[in-house]
């Protein structure tokens, strides 16, 4: 069994991306499943080009994409991705699509095929705050979640896929007033648990 | 040199108190100073009885009292304690004083004699969120901070003293929606840094 | 031209519902369009039964459903409704569906057919905080938004429809700590502006 | 009976100050007491020069100073002012005192002599969120509250005085994400009630 886990490069003026820092620290194997990690550019379209070619190369059974959700208090396991790009800030190559469909022939939305409720319960059992989220936003995170589920629905119906948002790291909020954060160890632990649940 | 560090027993329905959990993990010696830790009851008056007898026994150079401030995002180094008990909830023995002076012959307020700005900067340098706070509330935390500074002003003018509030631990907020928290390792690190600065 | 505006009865232990209080104060006519208001039960299925029969009776050109979103700071114009009922608390008749599709033959999601960006801009021009929201939750509000858009897609493709969430009223948060709210006059003004934009 | 009510000019990049806007709308007489309103510069020292000369001219029985506390959710009736100026941003004339005592011969702190608990209860009875606050900060608001109580303690022991912080107006938060606010009518009503309670 193989799990592909992705994280984005930093964006929005941040020097690090907690998702990327965390996936680098994942073990190479979890409960017998091989864990492959991959950095994605925080760029509309290009992120999916990289992801799709990686899927074709690695042929994973499960894909878990991970992104930063600054301002959230808990590990957010996303339920659904919607067919729209609507960027409040430009991506890392200056693209800022407004109200554009991601794939014109795609569904209005795709639901995560990961066991989202089970993942949330398992993370909370480790005493780390977690919740199901009903929106992945309309930026590159939603773009990638929608894209991988669109791809799976068209080409790999047996591949499970979904998205997890993680809070800022403490080092990112030292100069941001009243902004929630987590330590890297909590985030790595939560992602490990999410992988365990996704391969069962 | 000797530093007395106190933490409260759990209160308000919580099963743990992050202050108490953290001080138990402090090293016995920091930069050559002996570190003595002591649990205080979350009870008006009795907390001060315990604290004052401990000060008489240990004769510390510095006293740092630590308490939980549920809902705060950062390590809060308190600037000032005010001469009033005004309890929103009963303490652990059922006392709930309303608008009572703590010591009728005390000042309206006492300022911390710890280097509060220097402590905040040093904690932030460790990439942990920290801030000066201008209120320790009007519950047992303020009671103890006021009490130790009153005591120092009357009996031990060379003893430095102050109070640090710490956020909830992650395990305390697993079922509290949108509530900030920290890991125990960040809190222990922050308190260690605070002690280092206080003995310099 | 006719606009049907709905609001829910109170739920979740609240004595009032700001949506219902606000729609009762709307003018009977706005810019030449007739405004019909209707209370909906906060009950899965029954809310849609009432709404669909009202649509059949009134044959409106535009349907705007309004609901309370306790904890939000701004008027939230919803972008999308998803095909799932997942209730954290029981509805007003004790139903608590978990992860159930609303209409098994419906799309995964439907996008609002109101001019959501234009509505937000017009409300902000009146100096009232407003934003596009990407989730209407998974409770009766999302249920009704999904239902009316499903209905429109199947039976009335020219009828525009959508959903607006409003914050608590100040009277609802007097005993809730640090909870955002609005006055009834701001909410009524915002809904009036939303109707103006929806009929243009 | 005469009540002097003050509000500050705008500061910190804001175009209005809710305190100033609100006091301009107060009735000239409340329950038989004359209400005199006065704008204060948001400037250390100068604010007190203006206030003290106004007190000498008007000889009021009660002084209520009102200021903006951006980010607070409720009308905050301040309990205490502390003897320190510590400015995070420069005042309107560029002064930025750091850790300076306001009056070296003053107490460490002065408690409000207004009936703060009674004011909070009366405002909440009007269905407007209100709370006792234990910190007026360390900027010009605390400076003025400390100054007026220092002045009263030295020269006019029978004059009651205190400070009330009010949230942003809605128009100030239209472009600030997730920031609480109030309408001008709620603030004016709350201040009217505060005056009623203060003259009883």
Tab-separated table of C-alpha atoms in Angstrom, chain B residues 7-182:
chain	number	residue	atom	x	y	z
B	7	UNK	CA	1.603	26.563	40.082
B	8	UNK	CA	-2.037	26.068	41.018
B	9	UNK	CA	-3.999	22.880	41.347
B	10	UNK	CA	-6.697	22.444	38.652
B	11	UNK	CA	-9.905	24.514	38.991
B	12	UNK	CA	-13.060	25.464	37.150
B	13	UNK	CA	-13.848	21.896	36.138
B	14	UNK	CA	-10.494	21.283	34.417
B	15	UNK	CA	-8.671	18.002	35.050
B	16	UNK	CA	-5.200	19.513	34.777
B	17	UNK	CA	-3.622	22.905	35.286
B	18	UNK	CA	-1.009	23.724	32.628
B	19	UNK	CA	0.926	25.855	35.124
B	20	UNK	CA	1.289	22.935	37.509
B	21	UNK	CA	2.134	20.437	34.761
B	22	UNK	CA	4.782	22.771	33.408
B	23	UNK	CA	6.547	23.665	36.650
B	24	UNK	CA	6.905	19.954	37.495
B	25	UNK	CA	9.062	19.623	34.365
B	26	UNK	CA	11.398	22.534	35.118
B	27	UNK	CA	15.056	21.647	35.694
B	28	UNK	CA	16.217	21.749	39.325
B	29	UNK	CA	18.877	24.260	38.401
B	30	UNK	CA	18.930	27.011	35.773
B	31	UNK	CA	22.113	28.982	35.050
B	32	UNK	CA	23.406	28.162	38.493
B	33	UNK	CA	20.236	29.127	40.357
B	34	UNK	CA	18.343	26.552	42.387
B	35	UNK	CA	14.740	26.122	41.231
B	36	UNK	CA	12.192	25.096	43.854
B	37	UNK	CA	8.658	24.340	42.695
B	38	UNK	CA	5.542	24.293	44.840
B	39	UNK	CA	1.846	23.598	44.226
B	40	UNK	CA	-0.643	26.129	45.583
B	41	UNK	CA	-4.298	25.453	46.352
B	42	UNK	CA	-6.693	27.406	44.122
B	43	UNK	CA	-8.255	28.934	47.201
B	44	UNK	CA	-8.365	32.537	48.372
B	45	UNK	CA	-6.240	33.149	51.504
B	46	UNK	CA	-5.087	29.523	51.814
B	47	UNK	CA	-2.980	29.957	48.650
B	48	UNK	CA	-1.192	32.860	50.330
B	49	UNK	CA	-0.791	31.005	53.623
B	50	UNK	CA	1.008	28.233	51.761
B	51	UNK	CA	3.042	30.671	49.685
B	52	UNK	CA	4.151	32.838	52.598
B	53	UNK	CA	5.219	29.841	54.713
B	54	UNK	CA	7.116	28.472	51.721
B	55	UNK	CA	8.881	31.810	51.268
B	56	UNK	CA	9.813	31.836	54.951
B	57	UNK	CA	11.130	28.302	54.668
B	58	UNK	CA	13.021	28.668	51.393
B	59	UNK	CA	14.007	32.337	51.523
B	60	UNK	CA	14.080	32.679	47.720
B	61	UNK	CA	15.599	35.599	45.799
B	62	UNK	CA	12.901	35.450	43.146
B	63	UNK	CA	9.294	34.219	43.249
B	64	UNK	CA	7.472	33.473	40.006
B	65	UNK	CA	3.858	32.401	40.371
B	66	UNK	CA	2.301	30.732	37.360
B	67	UNK	CA	-1.379	30.290	36.548
B	68	UNK	CA	-3.740	29.180	33.794
B	69	UNK	CA	-5.466	31.863	31.716
B	70	UNK	CA	-7.924	29.930	29.583
B	71	UNK	CA	-8.679	31.790	26.369
B	72	UNK	CA	-5.367	33.620	26.050
B	73	UNK	CA	-3.217	32.967	22.973
B	74	UNK	CA	0.219	33.815	24.370
B	75	UNK	CA	2.380	33.493	27.451
B	76	UNK	CA	1.212	36.538	29.450
B	77	UNK	CA	3.719	38.181	31.725
B	78	UNK	CA	1.632	40.200	34.168
B	79	UNK	CA	2.497	43.832	34.821
B	80	UNK	CA	0.293	44.629	37.796
B	81	UNK	CA	-1.901	43.133	40.529
B	82	UNK	CA	-4.812	45.060	42.023
B	83	UNK	CA	-6.197	45.100	45.551
B	84	UNK	CA	-9.498	43.363	44.919
B	85	UNK	CA	-10.958	39.860	44.987
B	86	UNK	CA	-13.969	39.552	42.690
B	87	UNK	CA	-14.689	35.932	41.851
B	88	UNK	CA	-16.895	34.958	38.901
B	89	UNK	CA	-16.851	31.323	40.037
B	90	UNK	CA	-16.210	29.817	43.495
B	91	UNK	CA	-12.671	28.752	44.353
B	92	UNK	CA	-11.828	25.104	45.123
B	93	UNK	CA	-13.236	25.425	48.656
B	94	UNK	CA	-16.379	27.273	47.667
B	95	UNK	CA	-15.303	30.836	48.546
B	96	UNK	CA	-16.530	33.511	46.173
B	97	UNK	CA	-15.516	36.948	47.444
B	98	UNK	CA	-17.113	39.877	45.599
B	99	UNK	CA	-15.344	43.244	45.508
B	100	UNK	CA	-13.285	42.635	48.656
B	101	UNK	CA	-9.864	44.215	49.220
B	102	UNK	CA	-7.107	41.608	49.581
B	103	UNK	CA	-5.127	43.520	52.204
B	104	UNK	CA	-6.901	46.619	53.540
B	105	UNK	CA	-3.561	48.224	54.399
B	106	UNK	CA	-2.014	47.435	51.009
B	107	UNK	CA	-1.529	49.711	48.020
B	108	UNK	CA	-4.281	49.884	45.394
B	109	UNK	CA	-1.948	47.905	43.162
B	110	UNK	CA	1.579	46.579	42.985
B	111	UNK	CA	3.702	46.352	39.876
B	112	UNK	CA	5.642	43.185	39.104
B	113	UNK	CA	9.297	43.471	40.069
B	114	UNK	CA	10.342	40.935	37.428
B	115	UNK	CA	11.921	42.273	34.199
B	116	UNK	CA	8.643	41.788	32.312
B	117	UNK	CA	9.618	43.346	28.986
B	118	UNK	CA	12.903	41.454	28.907
B	119	UNK	CA	11.120	38.175	29.667
B	120	UNK	CA	8.643	38.740	26.834
B	121	UNK	CA	11.384	39.491	24.333
B	122	UNK	CA	13.390	36.439	25.377
B	123	UNK	CA	10.383	34.120	25.036
B	124	UNK	CA	9.544	35.530	21.600
B	125	UNK	CA	13.160	34.971	20.567
B	126	UNK	CA	12.460	31.273	21.231
B	127	UNK	CA	9.585	31.587	18.704
B	128	UNK	CA	6.892	31.251	21.354
B	129	UNK	CA	4.127	33.909	21.452
B	130	UNK	CA	4.403	36.129	24.548
B	131	UNK	CA	3.096	39.492	25.689
B	132	UNK	CA	2.931	41.841	28.629
B	133	UNK	CA	-0.556	41.672	30.149
B	134	UNK	CA	-2.090	44.541	32.077
B	135	UNK	CA	-4.557	42.476	34.062
B	136	UNK	CA	-4.208	39.286	36.051
B	137	UNK	CA	-7.969	39.306	36.585
B	138	UNK	CA	-9.611	39.421	40.008
B	139	UNK	CA	-9.599	35.701	40.891
B	140	UNK	CA	-7.030	33.615	42.798
B	141	UNK	CA	-4.242	34.425	40.303
B	142	UNK	CA	-4.425	38.166	40.954
B	143	UNK	CA	-4.904	37.379	44.665
B	144	UNK	CA	-1.620	35.491	44.789
B	145	UNK	CA	0.280	38.020	42.666
B	146	UNK	CA	-0.993	40.875	44.822
B	147	UNK	CA	-0.258	38.911	47.967
B	148	UNK	CA	3.340	38.072	47.125
B	149	UNK	CA	4.102	41.667	46.127
B	150	UNK	CA	2.415	42.994	49.281
B	151	UNK	CA	4.485	40.552	51.320
B	152	UNK	CA	7.702	41.546	49.546
B	153	UNK	CA	6.989	45.254	50.019
B	154	UNK	CA	6.417	44.758	53.751
B	155	UNK	CA	9.004	42.119	54.597
B	156	UNK	CA	11.455	41.371	51.797
B	157	UNK	CA	12.068	44.445	49.667
B	158	UNK	CA	14.949	42.742	47.841
B	159	UNK	CA	12.940	39.704	46.783
B	160	UNK	CA	11.747	40.018	43.171
B	161	UNK	CA	8.308	38.639	42.411
B	162	UNK	CA	5.711	38.442	39.695
B	163	UNK	CA	3.158	36.343	37.861
B	164	UNK	CA	2.971	34.608	34.496
B	165	UNK	CA	-0.249	33.381	32.917
B	166	UNK	CA	-0.115	30.473	30.469
B	167	UNK	CA	-2.720	29.289	27.925
B	168	UNK	CA	-4.643	26.019	28.083
B	169	UNK	CA	-2.876	22.832	27.020
B	170	UNK	CA	-4.088	21.272	23.749
B	171	UNK	CA	-5.598	18.370	25.680
B	172	UNK	CA	-7.855	20.853	27.510
B	173	UNK	CA	-9.366	22.303	24.336
B	174	UNK	CA	-10.065	19.139	22.366
B	175	UNK	CA	-13.761	19.636	23.096
B	176	UNK	CA	-13.768	23.457	23.337
B	177	UNK	CA	-14.492	25.113	20.015
B	178	UNK	CA	-12.098	27.829	18.743
B	179	UNK	CA	-10.054	28.024	21.926
B	180	UNK	CA	-6.307	28.739	21.796
B	181	UNK	CA	-3.822	26.398	23.441
B	182	UNK	CA	-0.162	25.486	23.685
